[in-house]
CSV table of C-alpha atoms in Angstrom, one decimal:
chain,number,residue,atom,x,y,z
A,1,MET,CA,-12.7,-1.1,-23.0
A,2,ASP,CA,-8.7,-2.6,-24.1
A,3,ASN,CA,-6.3,-0.3,-22.0
A,4,LEU,CA,-5.9,1.9,-19.1
A,5,TRP,CA,-6.2,4.9,-21.6
A,6,GLU,CA,-9.8,4.5,-22.5
A,7,PHE,CA,-10.7,3.3,-19.3
A,8,ILE,CA,-9.5,6.9,-17.7
A,9,GLU,CA,-9.6,9.0,-20.8
A,10,PRO,CA,-13.7,8.9,-20.5
A,11,SER,CA,-13.5,10.4,-16.9
A,12,LEU,CA,-10.9,12.8,-17.9
A,13,ARG,CA,-13.5,14.4,-20.6
A,14,LYS,CA,-16.6,14.5,-18.2
A,15,PHE,CA,-15.2,15.7,-15.1
A,16,ASP,CA,-13.4,18.4,-16.9
A,17,GLY,CA,-13.4,21.6,-14.5
A,18,ASN,CA,-13.4,19.4,-11.8
A,19,PRO,CA,-10.1,19.0,-9.2
A,20,VAL,CA,-7.9,16.0,-10.0
A,21,TRP,CA,-5.2,16.7,-7.3
A,22,ILE,CA,-4.6,18.6,-4.5
A,23,LEU,CA,-1.3,19.1,-3.2
A,24,ARG,CA,-0.8,20.6,0.4
A,25,GLU,CA,2.7,21.4,-0.3
A,26,THR,CA,3.9,25.9,-0.4
A,27,PRO,CA,2.4,27.3,-2.5
A,28,ARG,CA,-0.8,24.8,-2.0
A,29,ARG,CA,-1.4,23.5,-6.5
A,30,THR,CA,-4.5,22.2,-7.8
A,31,VAL,CA,-4.6,20.9,-10.6
A,32,THR,CA,-7.9,19.9,-13.0
A,33,TYR,CA,-9.0,17.1,-14.4
A,34,ARG,CA,-9.3,19.3,-18.0
A,35,GLU,CA,-5.3,20.9,-17.1
A,36,LEU,CA,-4.0,16.9,-16.8
A,37,HIS,CA,-6.3,15.7,-19.5
A,38,ARG,CA,-4.0,18.6,-21.9
A,39,ALA,CA,-0.6,18.0,-20.3
A,40,ILE,CA,-1.1,14.3,-20.3
A,41,LEU,CA,-2.2,14.9,-25.2
A,42,THR,CA,1.2,17.0,-24.7
A,43,THR,CA,3.2,15.1,-23.4
A,44,ALA,CA,2.5,11.9,-25.8
A,45,SER,CA,3.0,13.8,-28.5
A,46,THR,CA,6.0,14.8,-27.6
A,47,LEU,CA,7.2,11.5,-26.1
A,48,ARG,CA,5.8,10.0,-29.5
A,49,ALA,CA,7.9,12.9,-31.6
A,50,LYS,CA,11.5,10.7,-29.4
A,51,GLY,CA,10.2,7.5,-30.9
A,52,ILE,CA,8.6,6.0,-27.9
A,53,GLU,CA,6.2,3.6,-29.9
A,54,ALA,CA,3.6,0.5,-28.3
A,55,GLY,CA,5.8,-1.8,-26.2
A,56,ASP,CA,8.9,0.4,-25.5
A,57,THR,CA,9.6,0.3,-21.9
A,58,VAL,CA,9.0,4.2,-20.0
A,59,GLY,CA,10.6,4.5,-16.8
A,60,VAL,CA,8.9,7.1,-14.6
A,61,THR,CA,9.9,8.5,-11.3
A,62,ALA,CA,8.0,11.3,-10.1
A,63,PRO,CA,6.5,12.3,-6.3
A,64,ASN,CA,2.3,11.4,-5.6
A,65,GLY,CA,0.8,14.0,-7.7
A,66,PRO,CA,-0.5,14.8,-11.5
A,67,GLU,CA,3.0,15.2,-12.9
A,68,PHE,CA,3.0,10.5,-12.2
A,69,CYS,CA,-0.3,11.3,-13.7
A,70,VAL,CA,0.8,12.9,-16.9
A,71,ALA,CA,4.3,10.0,-17.5
A,72,ALA,CA,1.7,7.6,-16.8
A,73,LEU,CA,-1.1,8.0,-19.3
A,74,ALA,CA,1.1,9.4,-21.9
A,75,ALA,CA,3.0,6.1,-22.2
A,76,TRP,CA,0.1,4.4,-22.4
A,77,LYS,CA,-1.8,6.1,-24.4
A,78,LEU,CA,1.2,5.3,-27.2
A,79,GLY,CA,0.5,1.5,-26.1
A,80,GLY,CA,3.7,1.5,-23.9
A,81,ILE,CA,4.8,0.1,-21.0
A,82,ILE,CA,6.1,2.4,-17.6
A,83,ALA,CA,8.3,1.1,-15.1
A,84,PRO,CA,8.3,3.0,-12.2
A,85,ILE,CA,11.1,4.2,-10.4
A,86,HIS,CA,10.3,4.8,-5.9
A,87,LYS,CA,12.3,8.7,-5.7
A,88,ASN,CA,13.8,7.6,-2.6
A,89,TYR,CA,15.7,4.9,-3.7
A,90,THR,CA,19.6,5.7,-3.4
A,91,VAL,CA,21.6,6.2,-6.2
A,92,GLU,CA,23.0,2.3,-6.4
A,93,GLU,CA,18.9,1.2,-5.9
A,94,ILE,CA,18.4,3.0,-8.8
A,95,ALA,CA,21.0,2.0,-10.8
A,96,ALA,CA,20.2,-1.3,-10.2
A,97,GLN,CA,16.7,-0.9,-11.3
A,98,LEU,CA,17.0,1.1,-14.7
A,99,ASP,CA,19.9,-1.8,-16.1
A,100,ALA,CA,17.6,-3.7,-14.9
A,101,VAL,CA,14.3,-2.0,-16.7
A,102,LYS,CA,16.2,-0.6,-19.2
A,103,PRO,CA,13.5,1.9,-20.1
A,104,LYS,CA,13.4,3.6,-23.7
A,105,ILE,CA,13.2,7.0,-22.2
A,106,LEU,CA,13.1,8.2,-18.0
A,107,LEU,CA,10.0,11.0,-17.3
A,108,VAL,CA,11.3,12.9,-14.2
A,109,HIS,CA,9.9,15.5,-11.8
A,110,ASP,CA,12.1,16.7,-8.4
A,111,ALA,CA,14.6,14.4,-8.7
A,112,GLU,CA,18.5,14.1,-10.0
A,113,ILE,CA,19.3,11.6,-11.7
A,114,LYS,CA,21.5,10.6,-14.6
A,115,PHE,CA,20.2,9.0,-17.5
A,116,ASP,CA,21.4,9.2,-20.8
A,117,ASN,CA,17.8,9.6,-22.3
A,118,ARG,CA,15.5,11.6,-20.1
A,119,LEU,CA,12.7,14.2,-19.7
A,120,GLU,CA,11.7,16.8,-17.5
A,121,ILE,CA,7.0,15.8,-16.7
A,122,THR,CA,5.6,19.4,-17.4
A,123,LEU,CA,2.2,20.8,-16.4
A,124,ASP,CA,2.4,22.6,-19.9
A,125,ALA,CA,0.1,22.2,-22.5
A,126,ASP,CA,0.9,22.8,-26.1
A,127,ASP,CA,-2.1,23.8,-28.6
A,128,GLU,CA,-0.7,22.1,-31.5
A,129,ALA,CA,0.1,18.9,-29.9
A,130,ILE,CA,-3.2,18.4,-28.6
A,131,GLY,CA,-4.2,19.0,-31.8
A,132,ARG,CA,-2.1,16.1,-32.9
A,133,GLU,CA,-2.0,14.0,-30.4
A,134,SER,CA,-5.6,13.9,-29.9
A,135,GLY,CA,-7.3,11.0,-32.4
A,136,GLN,CA,-4.9,9.0,-31.6
A,137,PRO,CA,-6.3,6.3,-30.2
A,138,SER,CA,-4.2,3.8,-28.2
A,139,PRO,CA,-3.0,0.6,-29.5
A,140,ALA,CA,-2.6,-1.4,-26.7
A,141,SER,CA,-4.7,-4.5,-26.1
A,142,ALA,CA,-6.3,-5.6,-22.6
A,143,ASP,CA,-3.7,-8.4,-22.4
A,144,GLN,CA,-0.7,-6.7,-23.2
A,145,THR,CA,2.0,-5.8,-19.8
A,146,ALA,CA,1.0,-2.1,-19.1
A,147,ILE,CA,3.4,-1.5,-16.0
A,148,ARG,CA,7.2,-3.7,-15.0
A,149,LEU,CA,7.2,-3.4,-11.5
A,150,TYR,CA,10.2,-3.7,-10.2
A,151,THR,CA,10.7,-4.8,-6.6
A,152,SER,CA,12.9,-6.2,-4.0
A,153,GLY,CA,10.1,-7.4,-1.9
A,154,SER,CA,11.0,-7.4,1.9
A,155,THR,CA,13.7,-10.7,1.8
A,156,GLY,CA,16.1,-9.1,-0.5
A,157,THR,CA,15.7,-10.8,-4.5
A,158,PRO,CA,15.0,-8.9,-7.4
A,159,LYS,CA,12.1,-9.3,-9.7
A,160,ILE,CA,10.0,-7.7,-12.1
A,161,VAL,CA,6.7,-8.3,-12.1
A,162,ARG,CA,4.6,-8.0,-15.3
A,163,LEU,CA,1.0,-6.4,-15.4
A,164,SER,CA,-1.8,-6.1,-17.7
A,165,HIS,CA,-3.9,-3.9,-18.5
A,166,ASN,CA,-7.2,-5.8,-17.8
A,167,ASN,CA,-4.6,-6.8,-14.6
A,168,ILE,CA,-5.4,-3.8,-13.5
A,169,MET,CA,-8.9,-2.9,-15.0
A,170,THR,CA,-10.5,-6.0,-13.6
A,171,ASN,CA,-9.1,-5.8,-9.8
A,172,ILE,CA,-10.6,-1.6,-9.7
A,173,LEU,CA,-14.1,-2.9,-11.3
A,174,ALA,CA,-13.6,-6.4,-8.7
A,175,ALA,CA,-13.6,-3.2,-5.6
A,176,LEU,CA,-16.0,-1.0,-6.7
A,177,HIS,CA,-17.9,-4.2,-6.5
A,178,ILE,CA,-17.9,-4.3,-3.0
A,179,ARG,CA,-17.7,0.3,-3.0
A,180,THR,CA,-18.2,2.6,-5.1
A,181,PHE,CA,-16.8,5.5,-5.9
A,182,ASP,CA,-17.7,8.8,-7.1
A,183,GLU,CA,-17.3,12.1,-7.9
A,184,ARG,CA,-18.0,13.4,-4.2
A,185,ASP,CA,-15.1,11.5,-2.9
A,186,TRP,CA,-11.1,12.6,-1.9
A,187,PHE,CA,-9.1,11.0,-2.1
A,188,ILE,CA,-5.2,10.6,0.4
A,189,SER,CA,-2.6,9.9,-1.1
A,190,LEU,CA,-0.5,8.6,1.2
A,191,LEU,CA,0.9,5.3,-0.9
A,192,PRO,CA,3.6,5.4,-2.8
A,193,LEU,CA,2.8,5.6,-6.9
A,194,SER,CA,5.3,3.6,-7.7
A,195,HIS,CA,3.9,0.4,-5.8
A,196,SER,CA,1.2,-1.2,-7.5
A,197,MET,CA,-1.0,-0.6,-4.2
A,198,GLY,CA,-0.1,3.3,-4.4
A,199,LEU,CA,-0.8,3.4,-8.8
A,200,THR,CA,-4.1,1.0,-8.5
A,201,ALA,CA,-5.7,2.3,-5.3
A,202,THR,CA,-4.7,6.0,-5.1
A,203,MET,CA,-4.2,6.9,-8.4
A,204,VAL,CA,-6.1,4.8,-11.3
A,205,LEU,CA,-8.7,3.6,-8.7
A,206,PRO,CA,-9.7,7.4,-8.4
A,207,LEU,CA,-8.9,8.9,-12.0
A,208,TYR,CA,-12.0,6.1,-13.5
A,209,CYS,CA,-14.0,7.1,-10.7
A,210,GLY,CA,-13.8,11.3,-11.2
A,211,SER,CA,-12.6,11.8,-7.8
A,212,CYS,CA,-10.2,13.7,-6.5
A,213,CYS,CA,-7.0,12.8,-4.8
A,214,VAL,CA,-5.0,15.0,-2.0
A,215,THR,CA,-1.0,15.1,-1.5
A,216,PRO,CA,-0.2,15.8,2.4
A,217,ARG,CA,2.9,18.1,2.7
A,218,VAL,CA,4.6,15.2,4.3
A,219,ILE,CA,4.1,11.5,5.7
A,220,ALA,CA,3.6,12.2,9.4
A,221,ALA,CA,0.1,11.5,11.6
A,222,GLN,CA,-0.5,14.9,12.7
A,223,GLU,CA,-0.2,16.1,8.9
A,224,ILE,CA,-2.2,13.3,7.9
A,225,ILE,CA,-5.2,13.8,10.9
A,226,GLU,CA,-5.2,17.5,9.8
A,227,THR,CA,-5.0,16.6,6.1
A,228,LEU,CA,-8.1,14.5,7.1
A,229,SER,CA,-10.1,17.4,8.6
A,230,GLU,CA,-8.8,20.1,6.5
A,231,GLU,CA,-9.9,18.7,2.6
A,232,ASN,CA,-12.9,16.5,3.5
A,233,ILE,CA,-10.9,12.9,3.0
A,234,SER,CA,-14.0,10.5,2.3
A,235,VAL,CA,-11.6,7.8,1.4
A,236,LEU,CA,-8.1,6.6,3.4
A,237,ILE,CA,-6.3,3.6,1.8
A,238,ALA,CA,-2.7,3.0,3.5
A,239,VAL,CA,-0.7,0.6,5.3
A,240,PRO,CA,-1.1,-0.9,9.4
A,241,ARG,CA,2.1,1.1,10.5
A,242,LEU,CA,0.2,4.4,9.1
A,243,PHE,CA,-3.6,3.6,10.8
A,244,ARG,CA,-0.7,3.3,14.4
A,245,ASN,CA,0.4,6.7,14.0
A,246,ILE,CA,-3.3,8.4,13.0
A,247,MET,CA,-4.8,6.3,16.9
A,248,HIS,CA,-1.0,8.0,18.6
A,249,GLY,CA,-1.3,11.0,16.7
A,250,LEU,CA,-5.6,11.3,18.7
A,251,GLU,CA,-4.4,10.2,21.6
A,252,SER,CA,-1.1,12.6,22.4
A,253,LYS,CA,-4.7,15.4,20.7
A,254,PHE,CA,-6.9,13.9,23.4
A,255,ARG,CA,-3.8,13.2,26.1
A,256,ALA,CA,-3.2,17.0,25.8
A,257,GLY,CA,-6.6,17.9,26.3
A,258,SER,CA,-8.6,19.2,28.6
A,259,ALA,CA,-11.0,16.7,31.7
A,260,PRO,CA,-14.2,17.1,28.8
A,261,LEU,CA,-12.0,16.1,26.6
A,262,ARG,CA,-11.1,12.9,28.3
A,263,GLY,CA,-14.2,12.2,29.5
A,264,TYR,CA,-16.1,12.7,26.4
A,265,ILE,CA,-13.5,9.8,25.0
A,266,TRP,CA,-14.1,7.9,27.8
A,267,LEU,CA,-17.8,8.3,27.2
A,268,ILE,CA,-17.5,7.3,23.2
A,269,ARG,CA,-15.4,3.8,24.4
A,270,ASN,CA,-18.7,3.3,27.0
A,271,THR,CA,-21.5,3.7,24.9
A,272,PRO,CA,-23.2,0.6,23.2
A,273,LEU,CA,-22.5,1.1,19.3
A,274,ALA,CA,-26.0,1.6,18.5
A,275,LEU,CA,-25.9,5.0,19.8
A,276,ARG,CA,-22.5,5.7,19.0
A,277,THR,CA,-23.3,7.3,15.9
A,278,VAL,CA,-25.1,10.6,18.0
A,279,ILE,CA,-21.0,10.5,19.7
A,280,ASN,CA,-19.0,10.0,17.7
A,281,ALA,CA,-19.8,12.7,15.0
A,282,PRO,CA,-17.6,15.7,16.6
A,283,ILE,CA,-14.7,12.9,15.9
A,284,ARG,CA,-15.8,11.9,12.6
A,285,LYS,CA,-15.8,15.5,11.7
A,286,LYS,CA,-12.6,16.5,13.4
A,287,LEU,CA,-11.1,14.1,10.7
A,288,GLY,CA,-13.1,14.8,7.9
A,289,GLY,CA,-17.3,14.7,8.6
A,290,ARG,CA,-17.2,12.9,5.2
A,291,ILE,CA,-16.0,9.5,5.6
A,292,ASN,CA,-16.5,6.5,3.5
A,293,CYS,CA,-13.7,4.6,3.2
A,294,TRP,CA,-11.2,3.3,5.5
A,295,VAL,CA,-8.9,0.6,4.0
A,296,SER,CA,-5.8,-1.3,5.2
A,297,GLY,CA,-3.6,-3.5,3.3
A,298,GLY,CA,0.5,-5.1,3.2
A,299,SER,CA,0.4,-6.1,6.2
A,300,HIS,CA,-1.6,-7.0,9.1
A,301,LEU,CA,-4.0,-4.9,11.0
A,302,ASP,CA,-3.7,-5.3,14.9
A,303,GLY,CA,-7.0,-5.8,16.9
A,304,ALA,CA,-6.3,-3.2,18.8
A,305,VAL,CA,-6.3,-0.5,16.3
A,306,SER,CA,-9.1,-2.1,14.4
A,307,ARG,CA,-10.7,-1.9,17.9
A,308,TYR,CA,-9.9,1.8,18.5
A,309,PHE,CA,-11.3,3.7,15.8
A,310,HIS,CA,-14.2,1.3,15.6
A,311,GLN,CA,-15.2,2.7,18.5
A,312,LEU,CA,-14.8,6.3,16.9
A,313,GLY,CA,-17.9,5.5,14.9
A,314,ILE,CA,-14.9,4.9,11.7
A,315,PRO,CA,-14.8,0.7,10.7
A,316,ILE,CA,-11.1,-0.4,8.8
A,317,ARG,CA,-11.7,-3.2,6.4
A,318,GLN,CA,-9.3,-5.4,6.1
A,319,GLY,CA,-8.1,-5.9,2.3
A,320,TYR,CA,-4.8,-8.6,1.8
A,321,GLY,CA,-3.1,-8.9,-2.0
A,322,LEU,CA,0.5,-8.4,-3.6
A,323,THR,CA,2.3,-6.9,-6.1
A,324,GLU,CA,1.8,-9.9,-8.5
A,325,THR,CA,-2.3,-9.5,-7.8
A,326,SER,CA,-2.6,-6.2,-9.3
A,327,PRO,CA,-2.5,-5.7,-6.1
A,328,ILE,CA,-6.2,-5.8,-4.8
A,329,ALA,CA,-6.7,-10.0,-4.1
A,330,ALA,CA,-9.4,-10.1,-0.8
A,331,LEU,CA,-11.4,-7.2,0.9
A,332,GLN,CA,-13.6,-7.5,3.5
A,333,ASP,CA,-17.3,-6.7,2.4
A,334,GLU,CA,-18.2,-5.2,5.7
A,335,TYR,CA,-16.8,-4.8,8.9
A,336,ASP,CA,-16.5,-7.2,11.6
A,337,PRO,CA,-14.2,-6.2,15.0
A,338,ALA,CA,-15.1,-10.2,15.9
A,339,VAL,CA,-13.6,-11.5,12.2
A,340,ASP,CA,-9.6,-11.3,12.3
A,341,SER,CA,-9.4,-12.1,8.2
A,342,VAL,CA,-9.3,-10.3,5.4
A,343,GLY,CA,-12.4,-11.5,4.2
A,344,LYS,CA,-13.4,-13.4,0.9
A,345,PRO,CA,-11.4,-13.1,-2.8
A,346,ILE,CA,-13.1,-10.3,-4.7
A,347,GLN,CA,-15.0,-10.8,-8.1
A,348,ASP,CA,-13.6,-13.4,-10.0
A,349,VAL,CA,-10.9,-14.7,-7.9
A,350,GLU,CA,-10.9,-18.0,-6.6
A,351,ALA,CA,-8.6,-18.5,-3.6
A,352,ARG,CA,-7.9,-22.2,-2.3
A,353,VAL,CA,-5.1,-23.9,0.4
A,354,LEU,CA,-2.6,-26.1,-0.4
A,355,ASN,CA,-1.8,-29.2,1.3
A,356,PRO,CA,-3.7,-27.9,4.6
A,357,ASP,CA,-2.9,-29.6,7.8
A,358,ARG,CA,-4.8,-31.1,10.5
A,359,GLU,CA,-6.5,-27.2,11.2
A,360,GLY,CA,-7.1,-26.5,7.7
A,361,SER,CA,-4.2,-23.9,7.3
A,362,GLY,CA,-1.1,-24.1,4.5
A,363,GLU,CA,-0.3,-21.7,1.4
A,364,ILE,CA,-3.0,-19.6,0.4
A,365,LEU,CA,-3.3,-20.1,-4.0
A,366,LEU,CA,-5.5,-17.7,-5.4
A,367,ARG,CA,-6.6,-17.9,-9.5
A,368,GLY,CA,-8.3,-14.9,-10.9
A,369,PRO,CA,-7.8,-12.0,-13.7
A,370,ASN,CA,-6.0,-10.4,-11.4
A,371,ILE,CA,-2.6,-12.8,-11.5
A,372,MET,CA,0.0,-11.3,-13.0
A,373,LEU,CA,1.1,-11.8,-16.2
A,374,GLY,CA,4.3,-13.3,-15.0
A,375,TYR,CA,8.0,-12.6,-13.5
A,376,GLU,CA,10.3,-11.6,-16.2
A,377,ASP,CA,12.8,-14.2,-15.2
A,378,GLU,CA,11.0,-17.4,-16.3
A,379,GLY,CA,13.2,-19.4,-13.8
A,380,GLN,CA,11.2,-17.4,-11.0
A,381,ASN,CA,8.0,-18.5,-12.4
A,382,ALA,CA,8.6,-22.1,-12.1
A,383,GLY,CA,8.0,-21.6,-8.8
A,384,ALA,CA,6.0,-19.6,-7.9
A,385,PHE,CA,2.7,-21.4,-9.8
A,386,ASP,CA,0.6,-24.8,-9.3
A,387,GLY,CA,-1.1,-24.9,-12.7
A,388,GLU,CA,-2.7,-22.2,-12.9
A,389,TRP,CA,-3.3,-21.3,-9.2
A,390,PHE,CA,-0.4,-18.7,-7.7
A,391,ARG,CA,1.1,-19.3,-4.9
A,392,THR,CA,1.3,-17.1,-2.6
A,393,GLY,CA,4.0,-17.5,-0.2
A,394,ASP,CA,1.0,-17.0,2.8
A,395,ILE,CA,-0.1,-19.1,5.1
A,396,GLY,CA,-3.4,-19.0,6.5
A,397,PHE,CA,-6.9,-20.5,6.1
A,398,ILE,CA,-10.4,-19.9,4.6
A,399,ASP,CA,-13.6,-20.5,6.8
A,400,ASP,CA,-16.8,-22.2,5.2
A,401,VAL,CA,-18.5,-18.9,3.6
A,402,GLY,CA,-15.1,-18.5,2.2
A,403,ASN,CA,-13.5,-15.6,4.4
A,404,ILE,CA,-9.8,-16.2,4.2
A,405,THR,CA,-7.1,-15.8,8.1
A,406,LEU,CA,-3.7,-15.4,7.3
A,407,THR,CA,-1.3,-16.5,10.1
A,408,GLY,CA,2.5,-15.7,8.5
A,409,ARG,CA,4.8,-15.8,5.6
A,410,ILE,CA,6.5,-19.3,5.1
A,411,LYS,CA,9.7,-17.7,4.5
A,412,ARG,CA,9.4,-15.9,8.2
A,413,LEU,CA,8.3,-19.6,9.7
A,414,ILE,CA,9.9,-20.4,12.8
A,415,VAL,CA,9.9,-24.0,13.0
A,416,THR,CA,11.6,-25.2,17.3
A,417,GLU,CA,13.8,-28.1,17.7
A,418,ALA,CA,10.8,-29.6,19.2
A,419,GLY,CA,8.4,-29.3,16.3
A,420,LYS,CA,6.5,-26.3,17.5
A,421,ASN,CA,5.7,-23.4,14.3
A,422,ILE,CA,5.7,-20.0,15.3
A,423,TYR,CA,4.5,-17.5,13.2
A,424,PRO,CA,7.0,-13.8,13.9
A,425,GLU,CA,3.6,-11.4,12.5
A,426,GLU,CA,1.8,-12.8,15.5
A,427,LEU,CA,5.0,-11.8,18.0
A,428,GLU,CA,5.3,-8.9,16.2
A,429,THR,CA,1.1,-7.9,16.7
A,430,ARG,CA,1.7,-8.6,20.7
A,431,LEU,CA,4.9,-6.9,21.3
A,432,GLU,CA,3.6,-3.7,19.5
A,433,ARG,CA,0.6,-3.3,22.3
A,434,ASP,CA,2.7,-2.3,24.7
A,435,SER,CA,3.0,1.3,24.1
A,436,VAL,CA,6.9,1.8,24.8
A,437,ILE,CA,7.3,-0.3,21.3
A,438,LYS,CA,7.4,1.7,18.0
A,439,GLU,CA,7.7,-1.7,16.1
A,440,ALA,CA,9.5,-4.5,16.3
A,441,GLY,CA,10.8,-7.1,14.7
A,442,VAL,CA,11.1,-10.6,14.8
A,443,PHE,CA,13.2,-12.9,13.2
A,444,GLU,CA,15.2,-16.8,13.4
A,445,LEU,CA,18.1,-17.8,15.4
A,446,GLU,CA,19.3,-20.6,16.8
A,447,MET,CA,15.9,-22.1,16.0
A,448,ARG,CA,14.4,-19.6,18.3
A,449,PRO,CA,12.5,-16.7,17.6
A,450,VAL,CA,15.0,-12.9,18.5
A,451,CYS,CA,13.8,-9.3,18.2
A,452,VAL,CA,14.6,-6.1,16.7
A,453,ILE,CA,12.6,-2.7,18.5
A,454,SER,CA,12.4,0.4,17.8
A,455,THR,CA,11.6,2.6,20.7
A,456,ASP,CA,11.0,6.2,21.6
A,457,ALA,CA,11.9,6.0,25.1
A,458,GLU,CA,14.5,8.1,27.1
A,459,ASP,CA,15.6,5.2,28.4
A,460,PRO,CA,15.7,2.3,25.9
A,461,GLU,CA,17.2,-0.2,26.8
A,462,GLN,CA,15.3,-0.9,30.7
A,463,THR,CA,12.4,0.8,29.0
A,464,ILE,CA,12.1,-2.1,26.5
A,465,ARG,CA,13.8,-4.9,28.0
A,466,GLU,CA,10.7,-3.8,31.0
A,467,ALA,CA,8.7,-4.1,28.4
A,468,ILE,CA,9.9,-7.5,27.1
A,469,ARG,CA,9.5,-9.3,30.2
A,470,ARG,CA,5.3,-8.0,30.9
A,471,TYR,CA,5.0,-9.9,26.8
A,472,ASN,CA,7.2,-13.1,28.2
A,473,ALA,CA,4.5,-13.2,31.5
A,474,SER,CA,2.2,-13.7,29.1
A,475,ALA,CA,3.5,-15.5,25.8
A,476,SER,CA,3.8,-19.7,25.7
A,477,SER,CA,7.1,-20.8,26.4
A,478,HIS,CA,7.8,-21.2,23.0
A,479,ASN,CA,6.1,-17.4,22.3
A,480,ARG,CA,9.0,-16.7,24.5
A,481,ILE,CA,12.0,-13.5,23.7
A,482,SER,CA,15.5,-14.4,25.2
A,483,ARG,CA,17.2,-11.8,22.9
A,484,PHE,CA,16.8,-8.2,21.9
A,485,ALA,CA,17.7,-5.4,19.9
A,486,VAL,CA,17.2,-1.8,21.0
A,487,VAL,CA,17.4,1.1,17.9
A,488,GLU,CA,15.7,4.1,17.2
A,489,GLU,CA,14.2,2.8,13.3
A,490,LEU,CA,13.6,-0.6,12.0
A,491,PRO,CA,15.2,-1.2,8.9
A,492,ARG,CA,12.9,-0.6,5.9
A,493,THR,CA,12.8,-1.2,2.8
A,494,PRO,CA,12.7,1.9,-0.3
A,495,LEU,CA,8.8,1.0,-0.1
A,496,GLY,CA,8.4,1.9,3.5
A,497,LYS,CA,8.2,-1.9,4.4
A,498,ILE,CA,11.1,-3.5,7.4
A,499,ALA,CA,13.3,-5.0,5.2
A,500,PHE,CA,13.6,-8.3,6.7
A,501,GLN,CA,16.9,-9.3,5.7
A,502,LYS,CA,18.9,-7.1,7.7
A,503,LEU,CA,17.3,-7.5,10.7
A,504,PRO,CA,20.3,-10.1,11.3
A,505,GLU,CA,22.6,-7.6,10.5
A,506,VAL,CA,21.4,-4.5,12.7
A,507,PHE,CA,20.4,-7.0,15.5
A,508,ALA,CA,24.3,-8.4,15.8
A,509,GLU,CA,25.4,-4.9,16.5
A,510,HIS,CA,23.3,-3.4,18.8
A,511,GLU,CA,21.9,-6.7,20.9
A,512,VAL,CA,21.4,-5.8,24.6
A,513,GLY,CA,19.6,-8.7,25.7
């Protein structure tokens, strides 16, 4: 298999009548592998007629669903390169991205974007077009660019990451070496397909395995819980914030439940692990009953959230990666609530620590077939590599058996006047354990940690003041928070991450303590 079209096309044929995507919208939509295959060939024929050739960039903007698949696979069949554009970008952000990636054509679905050469994505099928396109092989080779991902990250510096067909294919095969999936698995589609994790793990992976994806009506805790239950979802891949929201959603149901239900939850938490399989069966059934694999990635998963689901008999594996690593770099092969690591590097990927300190901690470097071809700006590549090794910008250490433990980001590290290192991620995790704090964003101001906190409390200023007092009571002196701001929501990037570069501005406007 030389390219992603050849990687996925056999599944389109093999699982012909099986559902490939279900959208829980009104009216509900179900699309089969056969319908998807025919729509891809029809769209590829249309693109070919419009002059799209191997190496051309095809912009794609669409919600999570079959239309995004059609656009991506049609482009790959022609040897094209996709440039995903997140549908929630502002008009200005979309204009900046289009100017940066300069697609030859823009494929759109359910989006009002002005572009001279655009094509609406549909699932329409044309027998003549399918006949013309069916026998045409994809000219792309494994090492050619398949995806150009525009990323501003959480620090605000735009980059265009080039990922090859081989990057994505080897990444998926390495993940399947740890955990297998097949046509019986149903994935819930939560991560945007315009992001590397969503694209690789919740589109290409399930398509390769013959699985079905389900898009919920909205990305909200109760709808996610209902989707897990009603659709018998077996695979959930999400960011830590969503797992925390699901936990809070379940707790709301438990608090609203009867005294016997609350007593049942107490029983679960106080039953030895060996006996919980039977005790937990009703809870697992409430979440679909077919749980195969839950994976958290994108940032650190709080141990309290991890332990909560483990008590319910649902282990969450932690993974680690970046856009530049296609994105999976490490994954826990077995869940261990006592190990606060992201697991070992996946197959054929190596990790080492650059310039480790006395405790063995330093910048994590990675090498393997999942590492990007590079940034399009050669100036950005200069600082991204140490020889063959990709510099992740993450601080951590590697234990004797190869598990990677992360402690923070180099760019976010705070060094006090006394030379103490403060890792904002650790402070955020501890702050967010307080039930009144939705999220916390910590950054450096005058060599001290300050934070912006979001809450739903009725008296937000006083509530957070008391929460900070509780936090400081158990924090070491250099980790204590003396100044903070309170908001309803933290600023975010279009992909849902906290926009850390905007925190100082928000702090200046909303500081209360």
